[in-house]
Amino acid sequence: MSAMASWMMRREIDKLDFPPVGEFIQLVSDAGAKLYGCKMSMDMMKLTKEDLFDEAEVLGAMEFMELSEGAQVIFV
């Protein structure tokens, strides 16, 4: 199911002439944004820090809530 959802999302992104997700994340990081991976989601998907972009940090939900209070947040 997730492969189909990913395929559909990539197809829609292509229609918008938007950069691929990896390129977009790199652009955002280069612009100074901070990148975080959700610890619980990563555990459920059996992902590790090595699966993320080098610039990304792994945080638990409460850590993120405290850190992002009053910040502009974009979920990708």
mmCIF file with all atom_site columns, N, CA and C in Angstrom, residues 25-63:
data_model
loop_
_atom_site.group_PDB
_atom_site.id
_atom_site.type_symbol
_atom_site.label_atom_id
_atom_site.label_alt_id
_atom_site.label_comp_id
_atom_site.label_asym_id
_atom_site.label_entity_id
_atom_site.label_seq_id
_atom_site.pdbx_PDB_ins_code
_atom_site.Cartn_x
_atom_site.Cartn_y
_atom_site.Cartn_z
_atom_site.occupancy
_atom_site.B_iso_or_equiv
_atom_site.pdbx_formal_charge
_atom_site.auth_seq_id
_atom_site.auth_comp_id
_atom_site.auth_asym_id
_atom_site.auth_atom_id
_atom_site.pdbx_PDB_model_num
ATOM 1   N N  . ILE A 1 25 ? 14.227 18.549 -0.047 1.00 0.00 ? 25 ILE A N  1
ATOM 2   C CA . ILE A 1 25 ? 14.731 18.524 1.330  1.00 0.00 ? 25 ILE A CA 1
ATOM 3   C C  . ILE A 1 25 ? 16.135 19.111 1.393  1.00 0.00 ? 25 ILE A C  1
ATOM 4   N N  . GLN A 1 26 ? 16.965 18.811 0.409  1.00 0.00 ? 26 GLN A N  1
ATOM 5   C CA . GLN A 1 26 ? 18.314 19.379 0.380  1.00 0.00 ? 26 GLN A CA 1
ATOM 6   C C  . GLN A 1 26 ? 18.261 20.898 0.216  1.00 0.00 ? 26 GLN A C  1
ATOM 7   N N  . LEU A 1 27 ? 17.369 21.383 -0.652 1.00 0.00 ? 27 LEU A N  1
ATOM 8   C CA . LEU A 1 27 ? 17.205 22.835 -0.842 1.00 0.00 ? 27 LEU A CA 1
ATOM 9   C C  . LEU A 1 27 ? 16.776 23.515 0.460  1.00 0.00 ? 27 LEU A C  1
ATOM 10  N N  . VAL A 1 28 ? 15.827 22.912 1.143  1.00 0.00 ? 28 VAL A N  1
ATOM 11  C CA . VAL A 1 28 ? 15.336 23.467 2.404  1.00 0.00 ? 28 VAL A CA 1
ATOM 12  C C  . VAL A 1 28 ? 16.454 23.481 3.446  1.00 0.00 ? 28 VAL A C  1
ATOM 13  N N  . SER A 1 29 ? 17.205 22.403 3.522  1.00 0.00 ? 29 SER A N  1
ATOM 14  C CA . SER A 1 29 ? 18.327 22.318 4.465  1.00 0.00 ? 29 SER A CA 1
ATOM 15  C C  . SER A 1 29 ? 19.386 23.365 4.144  1.00 0.00 ? 29 SER A C  1
ATOM 16  N N  . ASP A 1 30 ? 19.722 23.500 2.860  1.00 0.00 ? 30 ASP A N  1
ATOM 17  C CA . ASP A 1 30 ? 20.717 24.485 2.443  1.00 0.00 ? 30 ASP A CA 1
ATOM 18  C C  . ASP A 1 30 ? 20.279 25.912 2.757  1.00 0.00 ? 30 ASP A C  1
ATOM 19  N N  . ALA A 1 31 ? 18.953 26.128 2.814  1.00 0.00 ? 31 ALA A N  1
ATOM 20  C CA . ALA A 1 31 ? 18.414 27.450 3.122  1.00 0.00 ? 31 ALA A CA 1
ATOM 21  C C  . ALA A 1 31 ? 18.416 27.728 4.626  1.00 0.00 ? 31 ALA A C  1
ATOM 22  N N  . GLY A 1 32 ? 18.815 26.728 5.415  1.00 0.00 ? 32 GLY A N  1
ATOM 23  C CA . GLY A 1 32 ? 18.930 26.944 6.862  1.00 0.00 ? 32 GLY A CA 1
ATOM 24  C C  . GLY A 1 32 ? 17.881 26.280 7.717  1.00 0.00 ? 32 GLY A C  1
ATOM 25  N N  . ALA A 1 33 ? 16.955 25.537 7.086  1.00 0.00 ? 33 ALA A N  1
ATOM 26  C CA . ALA A 1 33 ? 15.930 24.845 7.874  1.00 0.00 ? 33 ALA A CA 1
ATOM 27  C C  . ALA A 1 33 ? 16.560 23.692 8.644  1.00 0.00 ? 33 ALA A C  1
ATOM 28  N N  . LYS A 1 34 ? 15.986 23.382 9.780  1.00 0.00 ? 34 LYS A N  1
ATOM 29  C CA . LYS A 1 34 ? 16.424 22.228 10.557 1.00 0.00 ? 34 LYS A CA 1
ATOM 30  C C  . LYS A 1 34 ? 15.524 21.044 10.203 1.00 0.00 ? 34 LYS A C  1
ATOM 31  N N  . LEU A 1 35 ? 16.110 19.857 10.121 1.00 0.00 ? 35 LEU A N  1
ATOM 32  C CA . LEU A 1 35 ? 15.379 18.654 9.729  1.00 0.00 ? 35 LEU A CA 1
ATOM 33  C C  . LEU A 1 35 ? 15.337 17.674 10.893 1.00 0.00 ? 35 LEU A C  1
ATOM 34  N N  . TYR A 1 36 ? 14.153 17.116 11.141 1.00 0.00 ? 36 TYR A N  1
ATOM 35  C CA . TYR A 1 36 ? 13.980 16.178 12.248 1.00 0.00 ? 36 TYR A CA 1
ATOM 36  C C  . TYR A 1 36 ? 13.219 14.949 11.785 1.00 0.00 ? 36 TYR A C  1
ATOM 37  N N  . GLY A 1 37 ? 13.626 13.802 12.275 1.00 0.00 ? 37 GLY A N  1
ATOM 38  C CA . GLY A 1 37 ? 12.901 12.566 12.077 1.00 0.00 ? 37 GLY A CA 1
ATOM 39  C C  . GLY A 1 37 ? 12.174 12.223 13.360 1.00 0.00 ? 37 GLY A C  1
ATOM 40  N N  . CYS A 1 38 ? 10.941 11.751 13.245 1.00 0.00 ? 38 CYS A N  1
ATOM 41  C CA . CYS A 1 38 ? 10.135 11.372 14.411 1.00 0.00 ? 38 CYS A CA 1
ATOM 42  C C  . CYS A 1 38 ? 10.585 9.997  14.916 1.00 0.00 ? 38 CYS A C  1
ATOM 43  N N  . LYS A 1 39 ? 11.013 9.952  16.159 1.00 0.00 ? 39 LYS A N  1
ATOM 44  C CA . LYS A 1 39 ? 11.536 8.710  16.754 1.00 0.00 ? 39 LYS A CA 1
ATOM 45  C C  . LYS A 1 39 ? 10.514 7.573  16.680 1.00 0.00 ? 39 LYS A C  1
ATOM 46  N N  . MET A 1 40 ? 9.261  7.857  17.048 1.00 0.00 ? 40 MET A N  1
ATOM 47  C CA . MET A 1 40 ? 8.254  6.793  17.062 1.00 0.00 ? 40 MET A CA 1
ATOM 48  C C  . MET A 1 40 ? 7.975  6.278  15.647 1.00 0.00 ? 40 MET A C  1
ATOM 49  N N  . SER A 1 41 ? 7.852  7.190  14.690 1.00 0.00 ? 41 SER A N  1
ATOM 50  C CA . SER A 1 41 ? 7.620  6.771  13.296 1.00 0.00 ? 41 SER A CA 1
ATOM 51  C C  . SER A 1 41 ? 8.793  5.960  12.775 1.00 0.00 ? 41 SER A C  1
ATOM 52  N N  . MET A 1 42 ? 10.000 6.394  13.112 1.00 0.00 ? 42 MET A N  1
ATOM 53  C CA . MET A 1 42 ? 11.179 5.665  12.672 1.00 0.00 ? 42 MET A CA 1
ATOM 54  C C  . MET A 1 42 ? 11.226 4.270  13.279 1.00 0.00 ? 42 MET A C  1
ATOM 55  N N  . ASP A 1 43 ? 10.872 4.159  14.555 1.00 0.00 ? 43 ASP A N  1
ATOM 56  C CA . ASP A 1 43 ? 10.836 2.843  15.205 1.00 0.00 ? 43 ASP A CA 1
ATOM 57  C C  . ASP A 1 43 ? 9.812  1.936  14.526 1.00 0.00 ? 43 ASP A C  1
ATOM 58  N N  . MET A 1 44 ? 8.629  2.481  14.226 1.00 0.00 ? 44 MET A N  1
ATOM 59  C CA . MET A 1 44 ? 7.570  1.676  13.604 1.00 0.00 ? 44 MET A CA 1
ATOM 60  C C  . MET A 1 44 ? 7.982  1.213  12.205 1.00 0.00 ? 44 MET A C  1
ATOM 61  N N  . MET A 1 45 ? 8.718  2.059  11.490 1.00 0.00 ? 45 MET A N  1
ATOM 62  C CA . MET A 1 45 ? 9.139  1.731  10.129 1.00 0.00 ? 45 MET A CA 1
ATOM 63  C C  . MET A 1 45 ? 10.493 1.037  10.083 1.00 0.00 ? 45 MET A C  1
ATOM 64  N N  . LYS A 1 46 ? 11.059 0.791  11.265 1.00 0.00 ? 46 LYS A N  1
ATOM 65  C CA . LYS A 1 46 ? 12.366 0.131  11.380 1.00 0.00 ? 46 LYS A CA 1
ATOM 66  C C  . LYS A 1 46 ? 13.456 0.909  10.642 1.00 0.00 ? 46 LYS A C  1
ATOM 67  N N  . LEU A 1 47 ? 13.429 2.241  10.799 1.00 0.00 ? 47 LEU A N  1
ATOM 68  C CA . LEU A 1 47 ? 14.436 3.109  10.212 1.00 0.00 ? 47 LEU A CA 1
ATOM 69  C C  . LEU A 1 47 ? 15.449 3.517  11.277 1.00 0.00 ? 47 LEU A C  1
ATOM 70  N N  . THR A 1 48 ? 16.646 3.849  10.844 1.00 0.00 ? 48 THR A N  1
ATOM 71  C CA . THR A 1 48 ? 17.685 4.317  11.765 1.00 0.00 ? 48 THR A CA 1
ATOM 72  C C  . THR A 1 48 ? 18.151 5.698  11.312 1.00 0.00 ? 48 THR A C  1
ATOM 73  N N  . LYS A 1 49 ? 18.980 6.335  12.116 1.00 0.00 ? 49 LYS A N  1
ATOM 74  C CA . LYS A 1 49 ? 19.535 7.642  11.785 1.00 0.00 ? 49 LYS A CA 1
ATOM 75  C C  . LYS A 1 49 ? 20.232 7.605  10.425 1.00 0.00 ? 49 LYS A C  1
ATOM 76  N N  . GLU A 1 50 ? 20.851 6.497  10.104 1.00 0.00 ? 50 GLU A N  1
ATOM 77  C CA . GLU A 1 50 ? 21.566 6.353  8.837  1.00 0.00 ? 50 GLU A CA 1
ATOM 78  C C  . GLU A 1 50 ? 20.626 6.404  7.627  1.00 0.00 ? 50 GLU A C  1
ATOM 79  N N  . ASP A 1 51 ? 19.327 6.170  7.837  1.00 0.00 ? 51 ASP A N  1
ATOM 80  C CA . ASP A 1 51 ? 18.350 6.226  6.748  1.00 0.00 ? 51 ASP A CA 1
ATOM 81  C C  . ASP A 1 51 ? 17.936 7.659  6.419  1.00 0.00 ? 51 ASP A C  1
ATOM 82  N N  . LEU A 1 52 ? 18.284 8.603  7.277  1.00 0.00 ? 52 LEU A N  1
ATOM 83  C CA . LEU A 1 52 ? 17.896 9.996  7.100  1.00 0.00 ? 52 LEU A CA 1
ATOM 84  C C  . LEU A 1 52 ? 18.990 10.785 6.390  1.00 0.00 ? 52 LEU A C  1
ATOM 85  N N  . PHE A 1 53 ? 18.653 11.999 5.971  1.00 0.00 ? 53 PHE A N  1
ATOM 86  C CA . PHE A 1 53 ? 19.667 12.907 5.462  1.00 0.00 ? 53 PHE A CA 1
ATOM 87  C C  . PHE A 1 53 ? 20.663 13.179 6.578  1.00 0.00 ? 53 PHE A C  1
ATOM 88  N N  . ASP A 1 54 ? 21.904 13.420 6.215  1.00 0.00 ? 54 ASP A N  1
ATOM 89  C CA . ASP A 1 54 ? 22.950 13.653 7.210  1.00 0.00 ? 54 ASP A CA 1
ATOM 90  C C  . ASP A 1 54 ? 22.605 14.801 8.152  1.00 0.00 ? 54 ASP A C  1
ATOM 91  N N  . GLU A 1 55 ? 21.914 15.814 7.640  1.00 0.00 ? 55 GLU A N  1
ATOM 92  C CA . GLU A 1 55 ? 21.598 16.998 8.430  1.00 0.00 ? 55 GLU A CA 1
ATOM 93  C C  . GLU A 1 55 ? 20.477 16.777 9.439  1.00 0.00 ? 55 GLU A C  1
ATOM 94  N N  . ALA A 1 56 ? 19.741 15.691 9.312  1.00 0.00 ? 56 ALA A N  1
ATOM 95  C CA . ALA A 1 56 ? 18.565 15.450 10.158 1.00 0.00 ? 56 ALA A CA 1
ATOM 96  C C  . ALA A 1 56 ? 18.947 14.914 11.531 1.00 0.00 ? 56 ALA A C  1
ATOM 97  N N  . GLU A 1 57 ? 18.147 15.302 12.513 1.00 0.00 ? 57 GLU A N  1
ATOM 98  C CA . GLU A 1 57 ? 18.262 14.786 13.876 1.00 0.00 ? 57 GLU A CA 1
ATOM 99  C C  . GLU A 1 57 ? 17.013 13.963 14.178 1.00 0.00 ? 57 GLU A C  1
ATOM 100 N N  . VAL A 1 58 ? 17.102 13.069 15.142 1.00 0.00 ? 58 VAL A N  1
ATOM 101 C CA . VAL A 1 58 ? 15.963 12.262 15.553 1.00 0.00 ? 58 VAL A CA 1
ATOM 102 C C  . VAL A 1 58 ? 15.469 12.789 16.899 1.00 0.00 ? 58 VAL A C  1
ATOM 103 N N  . LEU A 1 59 ? 14.158 13.053 16.963 1.00 0.00 ? 59 LEU A N  1
ATOM 104 C CA . LEU A 1 59 ? 13.557 13.573 18.194 1.00 0.00 ? 59 LEU A CA 1
ATOM 105 C C  . LEU A 1 59 ? 12.286 12.818 18.526 1.00 0.00 ? 59 LEU A C  1
ATOM 106 N N  . GLY A 1 60 ? 11.999 12.734 19.812 1.00 0.00 ? 60 GLY A N  1
ATOM 107 C CA . GLY A 1 60 ? 10.705 12.243 20.259 1.00 0.00 ? 60 GLY A CA 1
ATOM 108 C C  . GLY A 1 60 ? 9.683  13.359 20.122 1.00 0.00 ? 60 GLY A C  1
ATOM 109 N N  . ALA A 1 61 ? 8.407  13.019 20.191 1.00 0.00 ? 61 ALA A N  1
ATOM 110 C CA . ALA A 1 61 ? 7.343  13.999 19.994 1.00 0.00 ? 61 ALA A CA 1
ATOM 111 C C  . ALA A 1 61 ? 7.416  15.138 21.009 1.00 0.00 ? 61 ALA A C  1
ATOM 112 N N  . MET A 1 62 ? 7.649  14.839 22.268 1.00 0.00 ? 62 MET A N  1
ATOM 113 C CA . MET A 1 62 ? 7.685  15.887 23.288 1.00 0.00 ? 62 MET A CA 1
ATOM 114 C C  . MET A 1 62 ? 8.887  16.808 23.097 1.00 0.00 ? 62 MET A C  1
ATOM 115 N N  . GLU A 1 63 ? 10.019 16.242 22.720 1.00 0.00 ? 63 GLU A N  1
ATOM 116 C CA . GLU A 1 63 ? 11.198 17.069 22.435 1.00 0.00 ? 63 GLU A CA 1
ATOM 117 C C  . GLU A 1 63 ? 10.904 18.038 21.298 1.00 0.00 ? 63 GLU A C  1
#
